[in-house]
Structure formats: C-alpha cells, structure tokens
Coordinates of C-alpha atoms and ligand atoms in Angstrom, one line a residue:
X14 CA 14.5 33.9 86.0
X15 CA 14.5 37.1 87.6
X16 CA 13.6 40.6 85.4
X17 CA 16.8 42.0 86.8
X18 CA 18.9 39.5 86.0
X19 CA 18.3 38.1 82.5
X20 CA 22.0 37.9 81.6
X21 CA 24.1 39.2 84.5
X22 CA 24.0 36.0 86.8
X23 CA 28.3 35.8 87.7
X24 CA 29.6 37.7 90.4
X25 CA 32.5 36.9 91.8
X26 CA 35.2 38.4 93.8
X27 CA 39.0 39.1 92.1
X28 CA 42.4 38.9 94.5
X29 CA 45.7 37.5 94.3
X30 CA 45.6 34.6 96.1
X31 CA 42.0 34.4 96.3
X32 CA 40.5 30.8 97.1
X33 CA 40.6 30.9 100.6
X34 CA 38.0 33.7 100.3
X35 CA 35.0 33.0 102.1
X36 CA 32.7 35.2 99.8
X37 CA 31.6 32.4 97.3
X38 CA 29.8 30.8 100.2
X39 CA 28.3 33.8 101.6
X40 CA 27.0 34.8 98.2
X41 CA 26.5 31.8 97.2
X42 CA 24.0 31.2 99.9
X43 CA 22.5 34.5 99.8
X44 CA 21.8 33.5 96.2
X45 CA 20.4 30.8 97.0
X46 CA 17.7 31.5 99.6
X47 CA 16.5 34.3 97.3
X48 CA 15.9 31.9 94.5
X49 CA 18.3 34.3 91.9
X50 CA 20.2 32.3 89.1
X51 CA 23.0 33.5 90.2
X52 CA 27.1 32.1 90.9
X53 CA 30.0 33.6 92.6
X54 CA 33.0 32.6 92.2
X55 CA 36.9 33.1 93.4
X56 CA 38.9 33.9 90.5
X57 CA 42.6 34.5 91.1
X58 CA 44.2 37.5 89.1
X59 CA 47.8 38.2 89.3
X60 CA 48.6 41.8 89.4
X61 CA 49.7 42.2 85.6
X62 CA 46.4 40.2 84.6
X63 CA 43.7 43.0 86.3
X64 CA 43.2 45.3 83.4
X65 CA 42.2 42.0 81.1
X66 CA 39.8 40.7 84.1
X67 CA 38.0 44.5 84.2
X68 CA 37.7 44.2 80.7
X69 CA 36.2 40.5 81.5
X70 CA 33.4 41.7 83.6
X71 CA 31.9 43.4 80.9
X72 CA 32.6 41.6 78.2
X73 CA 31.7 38.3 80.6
X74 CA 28.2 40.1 81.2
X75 CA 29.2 40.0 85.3
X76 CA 27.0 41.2 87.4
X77 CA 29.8 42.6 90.1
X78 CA 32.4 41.9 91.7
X79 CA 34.4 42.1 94.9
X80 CA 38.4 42.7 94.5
X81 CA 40.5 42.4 97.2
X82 CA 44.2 42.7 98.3
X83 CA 46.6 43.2 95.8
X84 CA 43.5 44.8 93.6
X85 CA 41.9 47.4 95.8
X86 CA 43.6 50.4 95.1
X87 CA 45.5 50.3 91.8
X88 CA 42.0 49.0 90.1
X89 CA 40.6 52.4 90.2
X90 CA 42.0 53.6 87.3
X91 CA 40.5 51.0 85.4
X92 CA 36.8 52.3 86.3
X93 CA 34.5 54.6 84.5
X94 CA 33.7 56.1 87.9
X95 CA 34.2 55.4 91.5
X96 CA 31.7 56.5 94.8
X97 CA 32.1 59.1 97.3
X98 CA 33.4 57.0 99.8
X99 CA 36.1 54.7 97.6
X100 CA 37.4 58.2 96.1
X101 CA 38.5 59.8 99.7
X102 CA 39.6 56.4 100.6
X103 CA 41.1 55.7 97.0
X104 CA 40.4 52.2 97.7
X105 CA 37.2 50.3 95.9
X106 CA 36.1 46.6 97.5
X107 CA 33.2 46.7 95.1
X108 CA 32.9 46.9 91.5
X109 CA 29.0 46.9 90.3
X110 CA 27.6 47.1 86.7
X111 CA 25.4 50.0 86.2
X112 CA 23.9 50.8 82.6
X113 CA 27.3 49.4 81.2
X114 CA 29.9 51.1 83.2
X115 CA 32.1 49.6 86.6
X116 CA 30.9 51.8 89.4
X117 CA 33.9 50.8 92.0
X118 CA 32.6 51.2 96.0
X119 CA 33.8 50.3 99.3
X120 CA 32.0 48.5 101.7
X121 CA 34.0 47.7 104.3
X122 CA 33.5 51.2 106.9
X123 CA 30.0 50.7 106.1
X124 CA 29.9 46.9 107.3
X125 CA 32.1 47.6 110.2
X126 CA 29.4 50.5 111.4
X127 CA 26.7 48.0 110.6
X128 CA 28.6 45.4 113.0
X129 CA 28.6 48.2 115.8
X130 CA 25.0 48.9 115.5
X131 CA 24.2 45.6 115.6
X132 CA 26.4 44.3 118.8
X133 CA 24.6 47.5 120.4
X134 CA 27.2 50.1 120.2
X135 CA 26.9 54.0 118.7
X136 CA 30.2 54.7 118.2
X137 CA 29.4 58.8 118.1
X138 CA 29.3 58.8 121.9
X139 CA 32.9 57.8 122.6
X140 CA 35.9 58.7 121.8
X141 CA 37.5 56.1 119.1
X142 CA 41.1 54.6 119.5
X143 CA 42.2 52.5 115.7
X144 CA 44.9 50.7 115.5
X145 CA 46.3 50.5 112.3
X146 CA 46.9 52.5 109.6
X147 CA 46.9 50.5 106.6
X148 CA 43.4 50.2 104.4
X149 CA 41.2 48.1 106.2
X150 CA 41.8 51.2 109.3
X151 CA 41.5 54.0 106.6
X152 CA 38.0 52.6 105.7
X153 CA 36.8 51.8 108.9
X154 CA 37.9 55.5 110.0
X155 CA 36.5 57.4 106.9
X156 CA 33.3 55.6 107.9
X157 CA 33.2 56.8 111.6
X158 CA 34.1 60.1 111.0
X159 CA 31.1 60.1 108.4
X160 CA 29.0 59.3 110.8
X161 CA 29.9 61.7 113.4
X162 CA 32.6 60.2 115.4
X163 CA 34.6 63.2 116.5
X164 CA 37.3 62.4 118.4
X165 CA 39.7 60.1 116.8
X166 CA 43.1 58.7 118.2
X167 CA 44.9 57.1 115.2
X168 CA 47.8 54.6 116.5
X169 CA 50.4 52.6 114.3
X170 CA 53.8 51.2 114.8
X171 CA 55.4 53.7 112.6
X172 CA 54.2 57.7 112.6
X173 CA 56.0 58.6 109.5
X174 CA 53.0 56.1 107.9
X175 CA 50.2 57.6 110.0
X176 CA 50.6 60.6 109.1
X177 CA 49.4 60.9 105.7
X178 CA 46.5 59.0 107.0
X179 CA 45.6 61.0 109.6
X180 CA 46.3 64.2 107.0
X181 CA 44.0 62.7 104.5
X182 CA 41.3 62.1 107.0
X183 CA 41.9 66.0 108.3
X184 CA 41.0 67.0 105.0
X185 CA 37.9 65.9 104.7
X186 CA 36.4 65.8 108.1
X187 CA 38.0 69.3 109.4
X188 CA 35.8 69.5 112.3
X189 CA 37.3 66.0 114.2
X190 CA 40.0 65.8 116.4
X191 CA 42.5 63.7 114.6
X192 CA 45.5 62.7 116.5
X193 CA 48.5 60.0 115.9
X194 CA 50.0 57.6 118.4
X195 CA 52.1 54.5 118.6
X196 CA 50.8 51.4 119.3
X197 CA 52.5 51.4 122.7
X198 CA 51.0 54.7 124.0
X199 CA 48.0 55.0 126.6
X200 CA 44.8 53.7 126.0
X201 CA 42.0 55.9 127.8
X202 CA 39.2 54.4 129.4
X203 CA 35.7 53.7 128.1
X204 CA 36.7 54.2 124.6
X205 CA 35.6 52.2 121.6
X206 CA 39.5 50.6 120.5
X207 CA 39.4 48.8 117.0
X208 CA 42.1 46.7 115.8
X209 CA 42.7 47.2 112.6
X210 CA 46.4 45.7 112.5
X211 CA 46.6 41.8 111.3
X212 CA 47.5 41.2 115.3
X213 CA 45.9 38.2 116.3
X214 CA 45.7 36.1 113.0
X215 CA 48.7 34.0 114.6
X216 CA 48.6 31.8 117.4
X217 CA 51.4 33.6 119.1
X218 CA 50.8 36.9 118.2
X219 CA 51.5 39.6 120.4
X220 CA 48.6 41.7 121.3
X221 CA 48.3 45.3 119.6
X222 CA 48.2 47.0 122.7
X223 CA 48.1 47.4 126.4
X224 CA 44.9 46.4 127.7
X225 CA 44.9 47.4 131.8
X226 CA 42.5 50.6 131.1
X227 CA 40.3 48.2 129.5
X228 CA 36.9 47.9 131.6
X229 CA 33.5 47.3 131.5
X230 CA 32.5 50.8 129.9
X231 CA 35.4 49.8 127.2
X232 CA 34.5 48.6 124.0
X233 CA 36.8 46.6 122.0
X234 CA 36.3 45.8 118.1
X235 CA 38.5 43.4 116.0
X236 CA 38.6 43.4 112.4
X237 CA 40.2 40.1 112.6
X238 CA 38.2 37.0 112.0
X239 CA 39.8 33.9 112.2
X240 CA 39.9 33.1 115.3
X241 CA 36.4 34.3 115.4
X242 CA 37.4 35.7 119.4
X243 CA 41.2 36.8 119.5
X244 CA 43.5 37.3 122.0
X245 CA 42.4 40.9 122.5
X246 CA 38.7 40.2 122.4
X247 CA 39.1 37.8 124.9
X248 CA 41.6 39.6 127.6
X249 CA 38.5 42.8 127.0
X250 CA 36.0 40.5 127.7
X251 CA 37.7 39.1 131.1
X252 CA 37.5 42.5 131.7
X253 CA 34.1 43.2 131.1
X254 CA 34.3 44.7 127.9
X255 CA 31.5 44.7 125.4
X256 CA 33.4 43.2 122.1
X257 CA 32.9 43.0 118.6
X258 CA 34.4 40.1 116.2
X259 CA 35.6 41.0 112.9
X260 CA 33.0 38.6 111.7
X261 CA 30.2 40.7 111.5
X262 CA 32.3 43.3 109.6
X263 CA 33.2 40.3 106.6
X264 CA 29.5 39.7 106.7
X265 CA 27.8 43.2 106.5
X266 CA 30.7 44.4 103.5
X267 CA 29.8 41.4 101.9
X268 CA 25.7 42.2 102.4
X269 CA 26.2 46.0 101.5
X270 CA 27.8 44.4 97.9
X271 CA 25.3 42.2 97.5
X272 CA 22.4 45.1 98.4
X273 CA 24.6 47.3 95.6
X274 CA 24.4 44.1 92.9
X275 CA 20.7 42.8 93.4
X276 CA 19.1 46.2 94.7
X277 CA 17.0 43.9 97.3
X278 CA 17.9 43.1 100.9
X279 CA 20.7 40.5 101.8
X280 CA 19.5 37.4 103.6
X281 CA 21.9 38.2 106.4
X282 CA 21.2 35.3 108.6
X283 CA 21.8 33.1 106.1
X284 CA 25.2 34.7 105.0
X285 CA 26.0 34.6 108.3
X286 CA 24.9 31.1 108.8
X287 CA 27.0 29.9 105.8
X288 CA 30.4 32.0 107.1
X289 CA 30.2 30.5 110.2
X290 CA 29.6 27.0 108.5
X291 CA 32.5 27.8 106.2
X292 CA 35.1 29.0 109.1
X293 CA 34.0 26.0 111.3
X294 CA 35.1 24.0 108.5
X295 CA 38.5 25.3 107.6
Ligands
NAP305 P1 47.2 46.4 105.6 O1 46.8 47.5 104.6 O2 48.4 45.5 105.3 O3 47.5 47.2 107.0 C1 47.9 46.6 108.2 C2 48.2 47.6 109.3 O4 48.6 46.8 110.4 C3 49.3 48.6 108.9 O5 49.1 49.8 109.7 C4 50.5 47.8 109.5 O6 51.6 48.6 109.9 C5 50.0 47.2 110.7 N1 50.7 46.0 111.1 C6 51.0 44.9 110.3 N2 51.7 44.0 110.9 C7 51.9 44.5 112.2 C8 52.6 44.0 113.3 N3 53.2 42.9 113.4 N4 52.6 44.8 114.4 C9 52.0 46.0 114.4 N5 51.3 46.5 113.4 C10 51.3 45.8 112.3 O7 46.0 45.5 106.0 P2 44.5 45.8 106.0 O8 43.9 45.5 104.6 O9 44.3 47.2 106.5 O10 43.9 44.7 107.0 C11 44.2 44.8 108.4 C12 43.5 43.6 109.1 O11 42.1 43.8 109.0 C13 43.8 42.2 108.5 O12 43.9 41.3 109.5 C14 42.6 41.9 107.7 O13 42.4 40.5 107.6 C15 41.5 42.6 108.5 N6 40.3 42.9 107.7 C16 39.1 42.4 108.1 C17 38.0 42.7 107.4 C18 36.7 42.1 107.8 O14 35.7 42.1 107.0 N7 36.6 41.7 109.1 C19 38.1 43.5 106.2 C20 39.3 44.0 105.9 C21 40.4 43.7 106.6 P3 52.8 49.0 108.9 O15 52.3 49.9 107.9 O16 53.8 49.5 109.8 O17 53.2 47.7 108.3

C-alpha cells in the first residue's frame, strides 16, 4: 500500500442525481494504472442529506471528493476553508482532506485552460466571447481573466443575470474589459467563443449563437460533452475553425482533482482513454 494512503483509499464524487457521472471510471482508471488502493464511487445526496455526507468524509476517512450540481455552491459553508479560486467564484467542485480539514477547490477554469493549451490555443491573444452566465461560465471566465485574458464579452439570454456576473468578475480583475451581451448580438471575428450554455446537449437544440463571422482565425470551445462534437463545433469547423470539445475540460478538472488528492501526476491518457470508453458506451 501506498505511504500516502494508509487509510484514505475512497474518493468519490457527491451530486443529486449522480450515477450518470462519468468520474468513477476516470478515477477509477487513473487509480488503477498507478497501482493506489484506491475506489471512487457515485454517491447520490439529496440536498437536505449534504451536511451528514460532509460530516461522512471525515468520519468515512475519504480521501476527497468531487460534488457537483445541486452541491457546488451551498456546500461551502460546510468547509473549514475554501481556495482562492472557489472563494471569488463561491463555487467548490473539489473537496480534499488536508491534515483533517475539507479544503473545498474548483477545478473546472483550470481544466478548461488546460484543454486550450492542449488543442494549441493561448487564449491571452484574443479577445474572448462566453456564452453563458451560469457556473460552469463563471469558472471558466474567472480562470481566463487569471491568466491574462483581457478583453472579455460576457453574453446570456437574460442581462438582468449577467450582470452580477460580469460585476463580480469587475471586481476582482479591474484592469479587463468586461462587457455584457445577449446571446443574439454580433460575434466579432477571430475570437475565441466558448459555449458555456447547456445548448447542444439535445438533438434539436438551437445553436447559441450566430455563427457567419466564424472563420478560420475563429476559435470555437464547447463545454458541452455529449455529443463529443456539437452542432456548434461542427458548423465552426465547416468553417475552418480550430475547435475544442467539452471533453477535454471533464478530463483535465477531473486530473487537476486527482493531482490535489494523490499529490502525483494524473495518468491523463488513460483517463481520457476510459471517458471516451465510457461515452462510447452510453
Ligand atoms: P447553469 O449554472 O445551469 O448555467 C447555464 C447557463 O446557460 C445559464 O446562463 C443559462 O441562462 C443558460 N441557458 C440555459 N438554457 C438555455 C437556453 N435554452 N438558451 C440559452 N441559454 C440557456 O449550468 P452550468 O453548470 O454553468 O453548465 C453549463 C454547461 O456546461 C452544461 O451543459 C454543463 O454540462 C457544461 N459543463 C461542462 C463541464 C465540462 O467538464 N466539460 C463542466 C461544467 C459544466 P439562464 O440563467 O437564463 O437560465
């Protein structure tokens, strides 16, 4: 048995519904070809269960866990202490064990950069068009603006909700140009454009937006995963876009946890081997 893990060998991840999550299988198989004794599991908490299964992860002797939607904000107050990153977002994905307290985190804007980088694309030399303005968009943005992005058009179907977002973000990256949009307006050319609505999960979804300025200096993001290339990605790529699935962002979030948990690298071609196995599947 590993030195680091002589009791904590359970991770799992904690949503409501949660076992159509593809995690165990990434984990699992990250696990795995490390040789760690180690099990991940989906466990389904309704919302008026959490505070007994934060209590379980210590009194369980879990190593981390991942919660997810209906958990990832209201489960903060249940930590003794939450990272840079979760706290501007006020949203934590990750939950890890360190010398006996919950340590929430949030992966997600990390993994989505990690994606870019590794389709190729720096996203600090473009401007950056997000559609969406709901968490998933609030991480992914926090996360660019980190990095240096510095011109950022937020776009939503409603502007009354964008606009705490886009205040929020003001706040803490005062030197970027924030602005809000609706989904219908403009898009410029050769911009990176994420979408970070739900658009596309349905077979006869509209898409998010208009997509005639898209060309081949365009880049087009989806944080959607299933299908692995949506109706966007595919209408930028008959245009010559460069695109990025939302795959790559469910497998790097999903690595960064797993780097937080085990403190040594993530397999990542064999969690990406196993999520593709997995969505091939189902
Ligand atoms: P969310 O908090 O519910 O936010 C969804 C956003 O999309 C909101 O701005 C919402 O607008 C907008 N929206 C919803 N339905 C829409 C529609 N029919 N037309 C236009 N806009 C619509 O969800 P989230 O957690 O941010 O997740 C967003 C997407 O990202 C989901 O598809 C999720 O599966 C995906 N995601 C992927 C990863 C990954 O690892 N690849 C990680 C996280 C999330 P309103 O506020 O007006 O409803």
């Amino acid at each position: 048995m590993d030195d680091l893990f002589p009791f904590q060998t359970l991770f799992g991840i904690f949503g409501w519904p949660a076992r159509h999550s593809l995690s165990p299988a990434m984990h699992n198989a990250a696990f795995r070809a490390l040789d760690l004794p180690c099990r991940y599991e989906a466990f389904e908490v309704a919302p008026h269960h959490l505070p007994d299964a934060v209590s379980a992860i210590r009194a369980l002797g879990f190593g981390g866990v991942n919660v997810t939607i209906p958990h990832k904000q209201v489960v903060i107050p249940l930590l003794d202490a939450v990272d840079a990153r979760a706290g501007r977002i006020g949203a934590v994905n990750t939950i890890a064990v360190t010398d006996g307290r919950l340590i929430g985190h949030n992966t997600d804007g990390e993994g989505f950069l990690r994606s870019l980088l590794e389709a190729g694309v720096d996203p600090v030399l473009r401007p950056v068009v997000l559609l969406g303005a709901g968490g998933a968009a609030l991480g992914v943005a926090d996360a660019l603006l980190d990095r240096g992005v510095c011109d950022l058009s937020l776009r939503a179907r409603s502007l009354e909700k964008i606009a705490p977002v886009a205040a929020r973000l003001t706040s803490a990256f005062p030197a970027a140009r924030i602005t809000t949009d609706t989904l219908a307006a403009p898009i410029p050319t050769s911009v990176l454009l994420i979408n970070a609505t739900p658009l596309g999960m349905k077979p006869n979804d509209p898409l998010p937006c208009a997509v005639e300025s898209i060309g081949p200096k365009s880049v087009v993001a989806d944080l959607v995963y299933r299908p692995d290339e949506t109706p966007l990605l595919a209408a930028a790529k008959r245009r010559g876009a460069t695109i990025v699935p939302g795959l790559g962002m469910l497998l790097h979030q999903g690595a960064l946890a797993f780097e937080i948990w085990t403190r040594q690298p993530a397999p990542v071609a064999v969690m990406r081997a196993a999520l593709v196995q997995v969505l091939r599947r189902t």
